[in-house]
């Protein structure tokens, strides 16, 4: 079963794509948590951080470089932003296709609530 994000990458489901290259696709989150909320997704299906292979090292770096460039394009590089990767249940992962959240455009507050 292809993941939701594989279907977006394949053009089978609609999304507002803001970047695409041979390794990653970036699109707007459907339920944005802030004025800027972009998902940067590897084109190849990797379920979670636990499934990243050693040979994916440069792909992971590329995802961060794309996030950096999108932050500049969105005008939030100087005001700041947050990059998040959720993993599995306790991490709050909903879609099991690895993705980097780029979130900004407002003051985001503390990283997580302290118990
Ligand atoms: P996770 O919790 O897995 O780290 O984040 C999944 C994200 O995917 C959520 O922020 C959610 O709003 C977003 N999302 C879920 N379904 C869709 C969809 O069909 N289209 C888009 N663009 N985003 C989605």
Coordinates of C-alpha atoms and ligand atoms in Angstrom, one line a residue:
X1 CA 0.0 0.0 0.0
X2 CA 1.6 3.3 -1.0
X3 CA 1.6 5.9 1.8
X4 CA -0.4 9.1 1.5
X5 CA 2.8 11.0 0.8
X6 CA 3.9 8.6 -1.9
X7 CA 0.6 9.3 -3.6
X8 CA 1.1 13.0 -3.3
X9 CA 4.6 12.7 -4.8
X10 CA 3.2 10.6 -7.6
X11 CA 0.6 13.3 -8.3
X12 CA -2.3 11.0 -7.4
X13 CA -3.5 13.2 -4.6
X14 CA -3.6 17.0 -4.7
X15 CA -1.1 19.1 -2.7
X16 CA 0.4 22.5 -2.9
X17 CA 4.0 21.6 -4.0
X18 CA 6.6 24.2 -3.2
X19 CA 9.7 22.3 -4.2
X20 CA 10.5 19.2 -6.1
X21 CA 13.7 17.6 -7.2
X22 CA 15.1 14.1 -7.9
X23 CA 15.4 13.3 -4.2
X24 CA 12.7 15.3 -2.2
X25 CA 9.3 16.9 -2.6
X26 CA 8.0 19.6 -0.3
X27 CA 4.4 20.7 0.0
X28 CA 2.1 22.6 2.4
X29 CA 0.8 20.8 5.4
X30 CA -3.0 20.4 5.1
X31 CA -3.5 21.4 8.7
X32 CA -0.9 24.1 9.3
X33 CA 0.3 24.6 12.8
X34 CA 1.7 28.1 12.0
X35 CA 1.6 30.6 9.1
X36 CA 4.4 28.6 7.4
X37 CA 4.1 24.8 7.7
X38 CA 5.8 22.8 5.0
X39 CA 6.6 19.1 4.8
X40 CA 9.8 18.1 3.2
X41 CA 9.5 14.4 2.2
X42 CA 12.1 12.0 0.6
X43 CA 10.8 10.8 -2.8
X44 CA 11.7 7.2 -1.7
X45 CA 9.6 5.7 1.0
X46 CA 11.3 5.5 4.3
X47 CA 8.8 4.8 7.1
X48 CA 10.5 6.3 10.2
X49 CA 13.8 7.7 11.4
X50 CA 14.5 4.1 12.6
X51 CA 14.4 3.0 8.9
X52 CA 17.0 5.5 7.7
X53 CA 19.9 3.5 6.1
X54 CA 23.5 4.6 6.4
X55 CA 23.5 5.3 2.7
X56 CA 20.7 7.8 3.2
X57 CA 23.0 10.2 5.0
X58 CA 23.3 12.6 2.1
X59 CA 19.6 12.5 1.4
X60 CA 19.0 13.5 5.1
X61 CA 21.4 16.4 4.6
X62 CA 19.6 17.4 1.4
X63 CA 16.3 17.6 3.3
X64 CA 17.8 20.1 5.7
X65 CA 19.4 22.1 2.9
X66 CA 16.0 22.3 1.1
X67 CA 14.4 23.3 4.5
X68 CA 17.0 26.1 4.8
X69 CA 16.3 27.4 1.3
X70 CA 12.5 27.2 1.8
X71 CA 12.8 29.2 5.1
X72 CA 14.7 31.9 3.2
X73 CA 12.1 31.9 0.4
X74 CA 9.2 32.1 2.9
X75 CA 11.0 35.1 4.6
X76 CA 11.3 33.4 8.0
X77 CA 15.1 32.7 8.0
X78 CA 15.9 35.6 10.3
X79 CA 12.8 35.5 12.5
X80 CA 13.4 31.8 13.1
X81 CA 11.6 28.5 12.6
X82 CA 11.5 24.9 13.8
X83 CA 12.4 21.7 12.0
X84 CA 10.7 18.6 13.5
X85 CA 10.8 14.9 12.6
X86 CA 8.3 12.9 14.6
X87 CA 9.0 9.1 15.1
X88 CA 6.5 6.5 16.0
X89 CA 3.7 6.7 18.5
X90 CA 5.3 8.6 21.4
X91 CA 6.9 11.0 18.9
X92 CA 3.4 11.7 17.5
X93 CA 4.0 10.4 14.0
X94 CA 0.8 10.2 12.0
X95 CA 2.0 9.5 8.5
X96 CA 4.6 6.6 8.2
X97 CA 6.6 8.2 5.4
X98 CA 9.5 10.1 6.8
X99 CA 9.1 13.9 6.7
X100 CA 10.6 17.0 8.0
X101 CA 8.2 19.7 9.3
X102 CA 9.3 23.3 8.6
X103 CA 7.2 25.5 10.9
X104 CA 7.5 29.2 11.4
X105 CA 6.0 32.7 10.8
X106 CA 5.0 33.2 14.5
X107 CA 6.6 32.8 17.9
X108 CA 6.4 29.0 18.5
X109 CA 6.9 28.9 22.3
X110 CA 8.7 26.1 24.1
X111 CA 9.7 23.0 22.1
X112 CA 7.5 20.6 24.2
X113 CA 5.4 20.9 27.2
X114 CA 7.4 20.0 30.3
X115 CA 5.6 17.3 32.4
Ligands
LIG1 P1 3.3 13.6 11.6 O1 2.5 13.7 12.8 O2 3.3 12.3 10.9 O3 4.8 14.1 11.9 O4 2.8 14.7 10.6 C1 1.9 14.4 9.5 C2 1.5 15.7 8.9 O5 0.9 15.4 7.7 C3 0.5 16.4 9.8 O6 1.0 17.7 10.1 C4 -0.7 16.5 8.9 O7 -1.4 17.7 9.0 C5 -0.2 16.3 7.5 N1 -1.1 15.7 6.6 C6 -1.9 14.6 6.8 N2 -2.6 14.3 5.7 C7 -2.2 15.2 4.8 C8 -2.6 15.3 3.4 O8 -3.4 14.6 2.8 N3 -2.0 16.4 2.7 C9 -1.1 17.2 3.3 N4 -0.6 18.2 2.5 N5 -0.7 17.1 4.6 C10 -1.3 16.1 5.3

